């Protein structure tokens, strides 16, 4: 065993879905599906979880990691197909 990461320190789409998928989220899920991005629902929930943790600021256990992420991407090369779909016309 080279590296051990405790389960509590793994940020995954499975955990995000388990925490955030509620009946209130049905409308948002339908929006994503109608946009033709049903295959991206897992990433959608992970993005929501990350945004929630960013909003928590220093109270988030993920704060040090979030602070290490880049703040700006200057071109579409860094974006996925789904990100490009989300851009306004």
N, C-alpha and C. Protein backbone atom coordinates (compact mmCIF):
# COMPACT_ATOMS: atom_id res chain seq x y z
N UNK A 1 0.85 -1.18 0.00
CA UNK A 1 0.00 0.00 0.00
C UNK A 1 0.89 1.24 0.00
N UNK A 2 0.75 2.03 -1.03
CA UNK A 2 1.58 3.21 -1.19
C UNK A 2 0.95 4.42 -0.52
N UNK A 3 -0.35 4.60 -0.71
CA UNK A 3 -1.03 5.77 -0.19
C UNK A 3 -2.40 5.38 0.31
N UNK A 4 -2.76 5.88 1.46
CA UNK A 4 -4.09 5.62 2.01
C UNK A 4 -4.78 6.96 2.19
N UNK A 5 -5.97 7.08 1.63
CA UNK A 5 -6.79 8.28 1.80
C UNK A 5 -8.05 7.86 2.54
N UNK A 6 -8.28 8.42 3.72
CA UNK A 6 -9.50 8.07 4.46
C UNK A 6 -10.75 8.41 3.65
N UNK A 7 -11.75 7.57 3.76
CA UNK A 7 -13.00 7.78 3.04
C UNK A 7 -13.58 9.17 3.28
N UNK A 8 -13.45 9.67 4.47
CA UNK A 8 -14.01 10.99 4.80
C UNK A 8 -13.33 12.13 4.04
N UNK A 9 -12.15 11.86 3.48
CA UNK A 9 -11.42 12.89 2.74
C UNK A 9 -11.53 12.73 1.22
N UNK A 10 -12.48 11.94 0.80
CA UNK A 10 -12.71 11.77 -0.64
C UNK A 10 -13.97 12.52 -1.02
N UNK A 11 -13.82 13.46 -1.93
CA UNK A 11 -14.95 14.23 -2.44
C UNK A 11 -15.36 13.58 -3.76
N UNK A 12 -16.53 12.97 -3.78
CA UNK A 12 -16.95 12.23 -4.98
C UNK A 12 -18.37 12.60 -5.38
N UNK A 13 -18.70 12.30 -6.62
CA UNK A 13 -20.06 12.56 -7.09
C UNK A 13 -21.06 11.67 -6.35
N UNK A 14 -20.65 10.45 -6.00
CA UNK A 14 -21.55 9.57 -5.25
C UNK A 14 -21.95 10.19 -3.92
N UNK A 15 -20.98 10.75 -3.21
CA UNK A 15 -21.26 11.39 -1.93
C UNK A 15 -22.09 12.65 -2.13
N UNK A 16 -21.78 13.41 -3.17
CA UNK A 16 -22.53 14.64 -3.44
C UNK A 16 -24.00 14.31 -3.73
N UNK A 17 -24.23 13.29 -4.53
CA UNK A 17 -25.61 12.89 -4.85
C UNK A 17 -26.33 12.43 -3.59
N UNK A 18 -25.67 11.61 -2.79
CA UNK A 18 -26.30 11.10 -1.57
C UNK A 18 -26.68 12.25 -0.63
N UNK A 19 -25.88 13.28 -0.60
CA UNK A 19 -26.14 14.41 0.31
C UNK A 19 -27.14 15.41 -0.27
N UNK A 20 -27.04 15.70 -1.55
CA UNK A 20 -27.78 16.82 -2.12
C UNK A 20 -29.04 16.45 -2.90
N UNK A 21 -29.17 15.20 -3.32
CA UNK A 21 -30.35 14.82 -4.12
C UNK A 21 -31.56 14.72 -3.20
N UNK A 22 -32.46 15.66 -3.38
CA UNK A 22 -33.68 15.73 -2.59
C UNK A 22 -34.85 15.96 -3.55
N UNK A 23 -36.07 15.80 -3.07
CA UNK A 23 -37.22 16.09 -3.95
C UNK A 23 -37.18 17.53 -4.50
N UNK A 24 -36.63 18.44 -3.74
CA UNK A 24 -36.53 19.83 -4.18
C UNK A 24 -35.61 19.99 -5.39
N UNK A 25 -34.73 19.04 -5.61
CA UNK A 25 -33.77 19.10 -6.72
C UNK A 25 -34.35 18.57 -8.03
N UNK A 26 -35.54 18.03 -7.99
CA UNK A 26 -36.15 17.42 -9.19
C UNK A 26 -36.23 18.42 -10.35
N UNK A 27 -36.64 19.66 -10.06
CA UNK A 27 -36.76 20.66 -11.13
C UNK A 27 -35.39 20.94 -11.77
N UNK A 28 -34.37 21.05 -10.97
CA UNK A 28 -33.02 21.29 -11.50
C UNK A 28 -32.55 20.11 -12.33
N UNK A 29 -32.80 18.90 -11.85
CA UNK A 29 -32.42 17.70 -12.61
C UNK A 29 -33.13 17.67 -13.96
N UNK A 30 -34.41 18.00 -13.97
CA UNK A 30 -35.16 18.00 -15.23
C UNK A 30 -34.60 19.04 -16.20
N UNK A 31 -34.15 20.17 -15.68
CA UNK A 31 -33.53 21.19 -16.52
C UNK A 31 -32.27 20.64 -17.20
N UNK A 32 -31.45 19.95 -16.41
CA UNK A 32 -30.22 19.37 -16.95
C UNK A 32 -30.56 18.31 -18.00
N UNK A 33 -31.53 17.49 -17.72
CA UNK A 33 -31.94 16.43 -18.66
C UNK A 33 -32.48 17.04 -19.95
N UNK A 34 -33.34 18.05 -19.83
CA UNK A 34 -33.91 18.70 -21.02
C UNK A 34 -32.83 19.40 -21.85
N UNK A 35 -31.75 19.78 -21.21
CA UNK A 35 -30.63 20.41 -21.94
C UNK A 35 -29.79 19.36 -22.66
N UNK A 36 -30.19 18.09 -22.54
CA UNK A 36 -29.46 17.02 -23.22
C UNK A 36 -28.21 16.60 -22.49
N UNK A 37 -28.16 16.87 -21.20
CA UNK A 37 -26.95 16.58 -20.44
C UNK A 37 -27.20 15.58 -19.31
N UNK A 38 -28.12 14.66 -19.52
CA UNK A 38 -28.43 13.67 -18.48
C UNK A 38 -27.18 12.90 -18.04
N UNK A 39 -26.30 12.62 -18.98
CA UNK A 39 -25.07 11.89 -18.64
C UNK A 39 -24.14 12.71 -17.75
N UNK A 40 -24.43 13.99 -17.59
CA UNK A 40 -23.59 14.87 -16.77
C UNK A 40 -24.17 15.12 -15.38
N UNK A 41 -25.24 14.42 -15.00
CA UNK A 41 -25.85 14.67 -13.69
C UNK A 41 -24.89 14.43 -12.54
N UNK A 42 -24.04 13.44 -12.66
CA UNK A 42 -23.08 13.16 -11.59
C UNK A 42 -22.16 14.36 -11.39
N UNK A 43 -21.65 14.91 -12.50
CA UNK A 43 -20.78 16.07 -12.43
C UNK A 43 -21.53 17.30 -11.93
N UNK A 44 -22.81 17.40 -12.28
CA UNK A 44 -23.66 18.50 -11.82
C UNK A 44 -23.71 18.52 -10.30
N UNK A 45 -23.98 17.35 -9.70
CA UNK A 45 -24.06 17.28 -8.24
C UNK A 45 -22.69 17.53 -7.59
N UNK A 46 -21.65 17.05 -8.21
CA UNK A 46 -20.31 17.32 -7.67
C UNK A 46 -20.01 18.81 -7.72
N UNK A 47 -20.38 19.47 -8.82
CA UNK A 47 -20.19 20.91 -8.93
C UNK A 47 -20.99 21.64 -7.84
N UNK A 48 -22.23 21.21 -7.61
CA UNK A 48 -23.04 21.83 -6.56
C UNK A 48 -22.38 21.69 -5.19
N UNK A 49 -21.84 20.50 -4.93
CA UNK A 49 -21.18 20.26 -3.65
C UNK A 49 -19.96 21.16 -3.50
N UNK A 50 -19.18 21.29 -4.55
CA UNK A 50 -18.00 22.15 -4.49
C UNK A 50 -18.42 23.59 -4.27
N UNK A 51 -19.45 24.05 -4.97
CA UNK A 51 -19.92 25.42 -4.78
C UNK A 51 -20.44 25.63 -3.35
N UNK A 52 -21.09 24.63 -2.80
CA UNK A 52 -21.56 24.71 -1.42
C UNK A 52 -20.37 24.86 -0.47
N UNK A 53 -19.32 24.10 -0.71
CA UNK A 53 -18.14 24.18 0.15
C UNK A 53 -17.42 25.52 -0.02
N UNK A 54 -17.40 26.06 -1.23
CA UNK A 54 -16.81 27.38 -1.45
C UNK A 54 -17.60 28.41 -0.64
N UNK A 55 -18.92 28.30 -0.67
CA UNK A 55 -19.77 29.22 0.08
C UNK A 55 -19.52 29.11 1.58
N UNK A 56 -19.20 27.93 2.06
CA UNK A 56 -18.91 27.73 3.49
C UNK A 56 -17.61 28.40 3.91
N UNK A 57 -16.76 28.71 2.95
CA UNK A 57 -15.50 29.41 3.25
C UNK A 57 -14.61 28.66 4.22
N UNK A 58 -14.09 29.38 5.19
CA UNK A 58 -13.15 28.79 6.14
C UNK A 58 -13.78 27.72 7.03
N UNK A 59 -15.09 27.65 7.05
CA UNK A 59 -15.78 26.63 7.84
C UNK A 59 -15.82 25.28 7.13
N UNK A 60 -15.39 25.23 5.88
CA UNK A 60 -15.39 23.99 5.11
C UNK A 60 -14.11 23.20 5.38
N UNK A 61 -14.24 21.88 5.51
CA UNK A 61 -13.03 21.06 5.65
C UNK A 61 -12.22 21.07 4.36
N UNK A 62 -12.86 21.47 3.26
CA UNK A 62 -12.19 21.52 1.95
C UNK A 62 -11.53 22.87 1.68
N UNK A 63 -11.60 23.80 2.62
CA UNK A 63 -11.09 25.16 2.39
C UNK A 63 -9.64 25.19 1.89
N UNK A 64 -8.70 24.50 2.52
CA UNK A 64 -7.31 24.57 2.02
C UNK A 64 -7.18 24.07 0.58
N UNK A 65 -7.88 23.00 0.26
CA UNK A 65 -7.83 22.47 -1.10
C UNK A 65 -8.46 23.44 -2.08
N UNK A 66 -9.61 24.00 -1.73
CA UNK A 66 -10.29 24.95 -2.60
C UNK A 66 -9.43 26.17 -2.87
N UNK A 67 -8.68 26.60 -1.87
CA UNK A 67 -7.81 27.76 -2.04
C UNK A 67 -6.65 27.48 -3.00
N UNK A 68 -6.32 26.22 -3.18
CA UNK A 68 -5.21 25.86 -4.07
C UNK A 68 -5.62 25.78 -5.54
N UNK A 69 -6.92 25.82 -5.82
CA UNK A 69 -7.40 25.68 -7.19
C UNK A 69 -7.22 26.98 -7.98
N UNK A 70 -7.04 26.86 -9.29
CA UNK A 70 -6.94 28.07 -10.13
C UNK A 70 -8.23 28.88 -10.05
N UNK A 71 -8.11 30.17 -10.12
CA UNK A 71 -9.27 31.06 -10.04
C UNK A 71 -9.78 31.51 -11.40
N UNK A 72 -9.00 31.33 -12.44
CA UNK A 72 -9.36 31.91 -13.72
C UNK A 72 -8.87 31.03 -14.87
N UNK A 73 -9.75 30.81 -15.82
CA UNK A 73 -9.39 30.14 -17.06
C UNK A 73 -9.71 31.11 -18.19
N UNK A 74 -8.76 31.38 -19.03
CA UNK A 74 -8.95 32.44 -20.02
C UNK A 74 -9.49 31.96 -21.36
N UNK A 75 -9.65 30.65 -21.54
CA UNK A 75 -10.14 30.21 -22.84
C UNK A 75 -10.98 28.93 -22.72
N UNK A 76 -11.67 28.60 -23.78
CA UNK A 76 -12.56 27.44 -23.79
C UNK A 76 -11.82 26.11 -23.83
N UNK A 77 -10.53 26.12 -24.08
CA UNK A 77 -9.76 24.88 -24.13
C UNK A 77 -9.85 24.14 -22.80
N UNK A 78 -9.95 24.87 -21.70
CA UNK A 78 -10.01 24.26 -20.38
C UNK A 78 -11.41 23.77 -20.02
N UNK A 79 -12.39 24.00 -20.90
CA UNK A 79 -13.77 23.63 -20.59
C UNK A 79 -14.16 22.30 -21.24
N UNK A 80 -15.09 21.61 -20.59
CA UNK A 80 -15.64 20.38 -21.16
C UNK A 80 -16.77 20.76 -22.12
N UNK A 81 -17.26 19.78 -22.86
CA UNK A 81 -18.39 20.03 -23.75
C UNK A 81 -19.59 20.54 -22.96
N UNK A 82 -19.80 19.96 -21.77
CA UNK A 82 -20.93 20.39 -20.95
C UNK A 82 -20.76 21.84 -20.50
N UNK A 83 -19.56 22.23 -20.11
CA UNK A 83 -19.30 23.62 -19.72
C UNK A 83 -19.64 24.55 -20.86
N UNK A 84 -19.26 24.19 -22.07
CA UNK A 84 -19.54 25.03 -23.24
C UNK A 84 -21.05 25.15 -23.47
N UNK A 85 -21.80 24.07 -23.22
CA UNK A 85 -23.25 24.13 -23.36
C UNK A 85 -23.88 25.10 -22.39
N UNK A 86 -23.27 25.28 -21.24
CA UNK A 86 -23.81 26.15 -20.19
C UNK A 86 -23.55 27.63 -20.44
N UNK A 87 -22.67 27.95 -21.37
CA UNK A 87 -22.37 29.35 -21.67
C UNK A 87 -23.55 30.02 -22.34
N UNK A 88 -23.78 31.29 -22.04
CA UNK A 88 -24.86 31.99 -22.72
C UNK A 88 -24.54 32.16 -24.21
N UNK A 89 -25.59 32.31 -25.02
CA UNK A 89 -25.35 32.45 -26.48
C UNK A 89 -24.60 33.73 -26.81
